[in-house]
Short mmCIF file of C-alpha atoms in Angstrom, two decimals:
data_model
loop_
_atom_site.label_atom_id
_atom_site.label_comp_id
_atom_site.label_asym_id
_atom_site.label_seq_id
_atom_site.Cartn_x
_atom_site.Cartn_y
_atom_site.Cartn_z
CA UNK H 84 103.23 86.16 129.80
CA UNK H 85 102.74 85.92 126.08
CA UNK H 86 103.90 88.79 123.91
CA UNK H 87 101.76 87.83 120.95
CA UNK H 88 100.26 90.90 119.32
CA UNK H 89 96.98 91.01 117.53
CA UNK H 90 95.44 93.31 114.92
CA UNK H 91 91.82 94.12 114.09
CA UNK H 92 90.07 91.83 111.66
CA UNK H 93 87.69 93.47 109.18
CA UNK H 94 85.12 90.79 109.97
CA UNK H 95 85.48 91.30 113.71
CA UNK H 96 87.79 89.82 116.32
CA UNK H 97 91.57 89.77 115.99
CA UNK H 98 94.16 87.97 113.95
CA UNK H 99 97.81 87.32 114.67
CA UNK H 100 100.49 89.55 113.26
CA UNK H 101 101.44 88.24 109.79
CA UNK H 102 104.75 86.34 109.58
CA UNK H 103 106.99 85.20 106.74
CA UNK H 104 106.10 81.66 105.77
CA UNK H 105 109.71 80.58 105.09
CA UNK H 106 111.43 81.41 108.35
CA UNK H 107 108.68 82.46 110.75
CA UNK H 108 109.98 85.99 111.04
CA UNK H 109 107.71 88.99 110.94
CA UNK H 110 107.02 90.34 107.45
CA UNK H 111 108.42 93.86 107.13
CA UNK H 112 105.91 94.83 104.51
CA UNK H 113 102.96 96.64 106.04
CA UNK H 114 100.14 98.75 104.79
CA UNK H 115 100.99 101.75 106.92
CA UNK H 116 102.64 103.63 104.10
CA UNK H 117 99.60 103.15 101.91
CA UNK H 118 97.11 104.64 104.31
CA UNK H 119 95.50 107.94 103.37
CA UNK H 120 95.67 110.83 105.83
CA UNK H 121 92.48 110.97 107.84
CA UNK H 122 90.97 113.33 110.38
CA UNK H 123 91.14 112.22 113.97
CA UNK H 124 90.29 113.33 117.46
CA UNK H 125 88.57 116.66 117.96
CA UNK H 126 89.01 117.66 114.29
CA UNK H 127 87.18 114.53 113.15
CA UNK H 128 84.42 115.09 115.68
CA UNK H 129 83.78 118.70 114.67
CA UNK H 130 83.92 117.87 110.96
CA UNK H 131 81.49 115.01 111.40
CA UNK H 132 79.09 117.18 113.40
CA UNK H 133 78.97 119.89 110.74
CA UNK H 134 79.81 117.83 107.67
CA UNK H 135 76.45 118.48 106.00
CA UNK H 136 76.98 122.24 106.07
CA UNK H 137 80.64 122.01 105.11
CA UNK H 138 80.11 119.66 102.19
CA UNK H 139 77.13 121.68 100.96
CA UNK H 140 79.24 124.85 100.91
CA UNK H 141 82.06 123.16 99.03
CA UNK H 142 79.68 121.54 96.55
CA UNK H 143 77.89 124.79 95.75
CA UNK H 144 81.26 126.48 95.40
CA UNK H 145 82.38 123.89 92.87
CA UNK H 146 79.19 124.26 90.82
CA UNK H 147 79.42 128.05 90.89
CA UNK H 148 83.04 127.96 89.75
CA UNK H 149 82.14 125.65 86.86
CA UNK H 150 79.36 128.03 85.76
CA UNK H 151 81.62 131.09 85.86
CA UNK H 152 84.37 129.34 83.94
CA UNK H 153 81.83 128.41 81.25
CA UNK H 154 80.45 131.94 81.06
CA UNK H 155 83.92 133.45 80.77
CA UNK H 156 84.76 131.09 77.91
CA UNK H 157 81.63 132.18 76.09
CA UNK H 158 82.39 135.86 76.64
CA UNK H 159 86.01 135.57 75.54
CA UNK H 160 84.98 133.82 72.33
CA UNK H 161 82.73 136.78 71.52
CA UNK H 162 85.34 139.42 72.47
CA UNK H 163 88.06 137.72 70.40
CA UNK H 164 85.78 137.48 67.39
CA UNK H 165 84.61 141.05 67.83
CA UNK H 166 88.10 142.49 68.07
CA UNK H 167 87.95 143.89 71.61
CA UNK H 168 89.65 145.99 73.00
CA UNK H 169 90.71 147.48 69.66
CA UNK H 170 87.00 148.02 68.95
CA UNK H 171 84.80 149.71 71.55
CA UNK H 172 81.96 147.66 72.97
CA UNK H 173 79.72 150.68 72.48
CA UNK H 174 79.54 149.64 68.85
CA UNK H 175 78.51 146.09 69.71
CA UNK H 176 75.00 147.14 70.67
CA UNK H 177 72.82 144.34 71.96
CA UNK H 178 75.19 141.62 70.85
CA UNK H 179 77.30 141.93 74.00
CA UNK H 180 74.29 142.20 76.33
CA UNK H 181 73.81 138.44 76.12
CA UNK H 182 77.13 137.98 77.87
CA UNK H 183 77.12 140.99 80.20
CA UNK H 184 73.73 140.13 81.66
CA UNK H 185 75.21 136.97 83.18
CA UNK H 186 77.28 139.04 85.61
CA UNK H 187 74.32 140.44 87.53
CA UNK H 188 72.74 137.26 88.98
CA UNK H 189 76.12 135.76 89.84
CA UNK H 190 77.24 138.97 91.53
CA UNK H 191 73.97 139.13 93.48
CA UNK H 192 74.52 135.59 94.68
CA UNK H 193 78.10 136.35 95.76
CA UNK H 194 76.93 139.45 97.67
CA UNK H 195 74.46 137.23 99.54
CA UNK H 196 77.17 134.77 100.62
CA UNK H 197 78.24 136.68 103.80
CA UNK H 198 74.60 136.86 104.93
CA UNK H 199 73.83 133.22 104.19
CA UNK H 200 77.04 131.93 105.79
CA UNK H 201 76.52 134.12 108.86
CA UNK H 202 72.94 133.00 109.40
CA UNK H 203 73.19 129.30 108.51
CA UNK H 204 76.78 128.49 109.51
CA UNK H 205 77.91 131.05 112.09
CA UNK H 206 74.81 131.47 114.26
CA UNK H 207 74.11 127.71 114.83
CA UNK H 208 77.80 126.71 115.14
CA UNK H 209 77.85 126.99 118.96
CA UNK H 210 74.30 128.10 119.73
CA UNK H 211 73.01 124.62 118.81
CA UNK H 212 75.43 122.94 121.22
CA UNK H 213 74.57 125.38 124.00
CA UNK H 214 70.85 124.99 123.46
CA UNK H 215 70.71 121.17 123.39
CA UNK H 216 73.29 120.66 126.12
CA UNK H 217 76.01 119.12 123.98
CA UNK H 218 78.46 121.78 125.14
CA UNK H 219 78.21 120.46 128.73
CA UNK H 220 79.90 117.25 127.63
CA UNK H 221 83.04 119.20 126.82
CA UNK H 222 83.54 120.10 130.48
CA UNK H 223 83.88 116.43 131.47
CA UNK H 224 86.20 115.39 128.66
CA UNK H 225 89.97 115.26 128.70
CA UNK H 226 90.16 117.89 125.93
CA UNK H 227 89.70 121.47 127.08
CA UNK H 228 86.90 123.81 126.09
CA UNK H 229 89.50 126.09 124.54
CA UNK H 230 90.65 123.36 122.16
CA UNK H 231 87.05 122.49 121.29
CA UNK H 232 86.27 126.13 120.56
CA UNK H 233 89.49 126.62 118.57
CA UNK H 234 88.78 123.55 116.44
CA UNK H 235 85.22 124.67 115.70
CA UNK H 236 86.30 128.16 114.70
CA UNK H 237 89.32 126.93 112.70
CA UNK H 238 87.37 124.43 110.61
CA UNK H 239 84.51 126.86 109.96
CA UNK H 240 87.02 129.58 109.09
CA UNK H 241 88.94 127.29 106.78
CA UNK H 242 85.80 126.32 104.84
CA UNK H 243 84.82 130.00 104.58
CA UNK H 244 88.23 131.13 103.35
CA UNK H 245 88.53 128.33 100.77
CA UNK H 246 85.00 128.83 99.43
CA UNK H 247 84.92 132.64 99.28
CA UNK H 248 88.53 132.89 98.18
CA UNK H 249 87.98 130.61 95.19
CA UNK H 250 84.69 132.32 94.25
CA UNK H 251 86.30 135.75 94.47
CA UNK H 252 89.29 134.71 92.36
CA UNK H 253 87.20 133.10 89.62
CA UNK H 254 84.65 135.92 89.47
CA UNK H 255 87.49 138.48 89.25
CA UNK H 256 89.10 136.42 86.49
CA UNK H 257 85.81 136.44 84.59
CA UNK H 258 85.21 140.18 85.04
CA UNK H 259 88.78 141.39 84.55
CA UNK H 260 88.78 141.58 80.70
CA UNK H 261 85.85 144.05 80.74
CA UNK H 262 86.37 145.69 84.16
CA UNK H 263 86.82 149.14 82.60
CA UNK H 264 83.37 148.92 80.99
CA UNK H 265 80.91 150.66 83.33
CA UNK H 266 78.04 149.12 81.38
CA UNK H 267 79.09 145.73 82.77
CA UNK H 268 79.71 146.71 86.42
CA UNK H 269 80.88 149.90 88.03
CA UNK H 270 84.03 148.99 89.96
CA UNK H 271 83.01 151.07 93.01
CA UNK H 272 79.63 149.36 93.25
CA UNK H 273 78.94 146.40 95.52
CA UNK H 274 78.39 144.35 92.37
CA UNK H 275 82.13 144.38 91.61
CA UNK H 276 83.92 145.76 94.69
CA UNK H 277 82.36 143.30 97.15
CA UNK H 278 82.77 140.21 94.94
CA UNK H 279 86.44 140.39 93.97
CA UNK H 280 89.81 140.51 95.75
CA UNK H 281 89.99 139.97 99.52
CA UNK H 282 86.67 141.72 100.26
CA UNK H 283 84.36 138.65 99.97
CA UNK H 284 86.61 136.67 102.32
CA UNK H 285 86.78 139.49 104.87
CA UNK H 286 83.05 140.25 104.78
CA UNK H 287 82.13 136.59 105.16
CA UNK H 288 84.54 135.98 108.03
CA UNK H 289 83.26 138.91 110.05
CA UNK H 290 79.67 137.80 109.33
CA UNK H 291 80.29 134.17 110.31
CA UNK H 292 82.26 134.85 113.47
CA UNK H 293 79.89 137.65 114.38
CA UNK H 294 77.09 135.11 114.07
CA UNK H 295 79.01 132.72 116.30
CA UNK H 296 79.41 135.41 118.95
CA UNK H 297 75.70 136.25 118.78
CA UNK H 298 74.86 132.56 119.18
CA UNK H 299 77.15 132.21 122.18
CA UNK H 300 75.54 135.16 123.93
CA UNK H 301 71.90 134.31 123.12
CA UNK H 302 72.30 130.50 123.44
CA UNK H 303 69.23 129.90 121.27
CA UNK H 304 69.68 128.82 117.65
CA UNK H 305 66.59 130.37 116.03
CA UNK H 306 66.94 133.65 117.92
CA UNK H 307 70.66 133.78 117.05
CA UNK H 308 69.89 133.25 113.34
CA UNK H 309 67.36 136.07 113.32
CA UNK H 310 69.65 138.51 115.10
CA UNK H 311 72.58 137.44 112.90
CA UNK H 312 70.53 138.20 109.79
CA UNK H 313 70.02 141.76 111.01
CA UNK H 314 73.69 142.03 111.96
CA UNK H 315 74.98 140.87 108.57
CA UNK H 316 72.60 143.16 106.67
CA UNK H 317 73.77 146.09 108.80
CA UNK H 318 77.40 145.24 108.10
CA UNK H 319 76.70 145.19 104.37
CA UNK H 320 74.93 148.57 104.49
CA UNK H 321 77.68 150.24 106.52
CA UNK H 322 80.32 148.73 104.27
CA UNK H 323 78.56 149.93 101.08
CA UNK H 324 78.35 153.44 102.53
CA UNK H 325 82.09 153.40 103.35
CA UNK H 326 83.54 152.20 100.05
CA UNK H 327 84.28 155.65 98.62
CA UNK H 328 86.07 156.75 101.80
CA UNK H 329 88.64 153.95 101.38
CA UNK H 330 90.33 155.74 98.48
CA UNK H 331 92.14 159.02 97.97
CA UNK H 332 90.03 161.27 95.76
CA UNK H 333 91.78 163.10 92.92
CA UNK H 334 90.67 166.58 91.85
CA UNK H 335 91.14 167.99 88.34
CA UNK H 336 90.27 171.59 87.32
CA UNK H 337 89.97 173.62 84.14
CA UNK H 338 89.94 177.36 83.44
CA UNK H 339 88.42 177.53 79.95
CA UNK H 340 84.89 178.27 81.00
CA UNK H 341 82.01 175.85 81.37
CA UNK H 342 80.12 176.38 78.11
CA UNK H 343 81.36 175.23 74.75
CA UNK H 344 83.24 172.25 73.38
CA UNK H 345 86.16 170.48 75.13
CA UNK H 346 85.90 172.52 78.33
CA UNK H 347 85.05 169.62 80.68
CA UNK H 348 88.04 167.83 82.29
CA UNK H 349 89.17 164.58 80.68
CA UNK H 350 89.08 161.71 83.21
CA UNK H 351 91.00 158.41 83.02
CA UNK H 352 89.12 155.41 81.60
CA UNK H 353 87.09 153.70 84.27
CA UNK H 354 87.33 156.64 86.71
CA UNK H 355 84.48 156.99 89.18
CA UNK H 356 83.24 160.57 89.37
CA UNK H 357 82.45 161.64 92.94
CA UNK H 358 81.44 165.26 92.43
CA UNK H 359 81.62 168.16 89.99
CA UNK H 360 81.46 171.88 90.69
CA UNK H 361 82.14 175.20 89.06
CA UNK H 362 85.48 176.83 89.84
CA UNK H 363 85.65 180.60 90.36
CA UNK H 364 88.53 182.93 89.70
CA UNK H 365 89.27 183.10 93.42
CA UNK H 366 89.51 179.31 93.69
CA UNK H 367 86.15 178.82 95.38
CA UNK H 368 83.70 176.12 94.33
CA UNK H 369 80.05 176.72 93.49
CA UNK H 370 77.38 174.19 92.60
CA UNK H 371 77.10 173.14 88.97
CA UNK H 372 73.45 174.12 89.04
CA UNK H 373 74.42 177.79 89.39
CA UNK H 374 72.67 179.87 86.72
CA UNK H 375 70.76 176.82 85.48
CA UNK H 376 67.53 178.86 85.57
CA UNK H 377 68.72 181.19 82.81
CA UNK H 378 66.46 181.05 79.77
CA UNK H 379 69.11 181.58 77.05
CA UNK H 380 72.81 180.77 76.65
CA UNK H 381 73.62 184.47 76.62
CA UNK H 382 71.77 185.03 79.88
CA UNK H 383 73.46 182.02 81.45
CA UNK H 384 76.90 183.19 80.36
CA UNK H 385 76.22 186.63 81.83
CA UNK H 386 75.18 184.94 85.08
CA UNK H 387 78.37 182.82 85.10
CA UNK H 388 80.52 185.89 84.42
CA UNK H 389 78.87 187.67 87.31
CA UNK H 390 79.65 184.69 89.58
CA UNK H 391 83.26 184.79 88.31
CA UNK H 392 83.05 181.14 87.11
CA UNK H 393 86.17 180.25 85.10
CA UNK H 394 86.02 176.47 84.76
CA UNK H 395 85.20 173.06 86.19
CA UNK H 396 86.39 171.21 89.27
CA UNK H 397 85.85 167.44 89.20
CA UNK H 398 86.61 165.01 92.03
CA UNK H 399 87.07 161.33 91.12
CA UNK H 400 88.57 158.00 92.08
CA UNK H 401 90.83 156.32 89.48
CA UNK H 402 90.35 152.61 88.91
CA UNK H 403 94.04 152.07 89.70
CA UNK H 404 93.15 152.52 93.37
CA UNK H 405 90.69 149.62 93.46
CA UNK H 406 93.12 146.96 94.65
CA UNK H 407 94.56 149.18 97.39
CA UNK H 408 91.08 150.20 98.53
CA UNK H 409 90.00 146.57 98.73
CA UNK H 410 92.98 145.52 100.83
CA UNK H 411 92.68 148.53 103.10
CA UNK H 412 89.00 147.85 103.72
CA UNK H 413 89.60 144.10 104.11
CA UNK H 414 92.33 144.75 106.70
CA UNK H 415 89.78 146.68 108.79
CA UNK H 416 87.33 143.77 108.53
CA UNK H 417 90.05 141.25 109.40
CA UNK H 418 90.93 143.28 112.48
CA UNK H 419 87.28 143.37 113.48
CA UNK H 420 87.10 139.60 113.01
CA UNK H 421 90.15 139.18 115.26
CA UNK H 422 88.40 141.20 117.96
CA UNK H 423 85.32 138.99 117.73
CA UNK H 424 87.43 135.82 117.95
CA UNK H 425 89.27 137.21 121.00
CA UNK H 426 85.88 137.88 122.60
CA UNK H 427 84.79 134.30 121.89
CA UNK H 428 87.83 132.83 123.64
CA UNK H 429 87.48 135.27 126.56
CA UNK H 430 83.79 134.44 126.93
CA UNK H 431 84.33 130.73 126.39
CA UNK H 432 86.83 130.30 129.20
CA UNK H 433 84.10 130.38 131.82
CA UNK H 434 80.68 130.53 130.18
CA UNK H 435 80.84 128.16 127.21
CA UNK H 436 78.96 125.31 128.94
#
């Protein structure tokens, strides 16, 4: 039997293995080392199936990054010429508004990313295969359903992490020089807190994998997208309501009265004020509106003396806690994502066909 080997010919058919023309021996030089790494097997199949969504996400990410880099360059040119931070931006008036206004639309877009990814990437990821019957082909293939599911989730998760991670890092880099300026963005607001650090990644992952789980249960793409929209909006609302609880509030008090100059507590720059109350001599707190109905300062002071008010009590969150609050909140979201993924594998062992 002949042992002649053949190799594919670009034009079709096969050609013999190349040999050295001088002695007939096989040429040791091959093109193997020059080949680029390429996807294969299940990874290639999943990427090809969802390549339109994946490439669209990466392309929009690249364009958004380019825009933010440009905007930061413009802002830094102004700040350097103005003399910030030696000079307060309060004195800049409308001149800085041209640059600060650019934050709002970009931040709004970044806050919408978890919702958009959940609805248009997460919900159809498996629901489409279940609805049109493609998932049934997995059961008759040599590769298991578990591997198919793991590959789908891994590639989608990788695209999400890369995209949101880059967007978060670049937006934080843009905002960081003026992060202490509440006129630009309050650091406890969704505009800044949900668009920097690990929070965008965590919110998007739980939205996407939550959408996948909804699609697996409902098995209808359009219905899954609608329900996922409601789910992701609910996640955003609950998260926004919980931001303040992620930090440890600091309380500062005074005992120099509440009327007059320099009697209100001095808070650190960028601090977020949660609440303020009057402090009584016994240490109790009363609302700051106490005695507000008094017609004159003398009458109000008499009212305050009667209530034994001696100073202010202010509760606030320092900006130094922002990073810790973000990681603490993100860890909760990552844990929730892990629970959803565990459910998907548990459900997929028997019902993902």
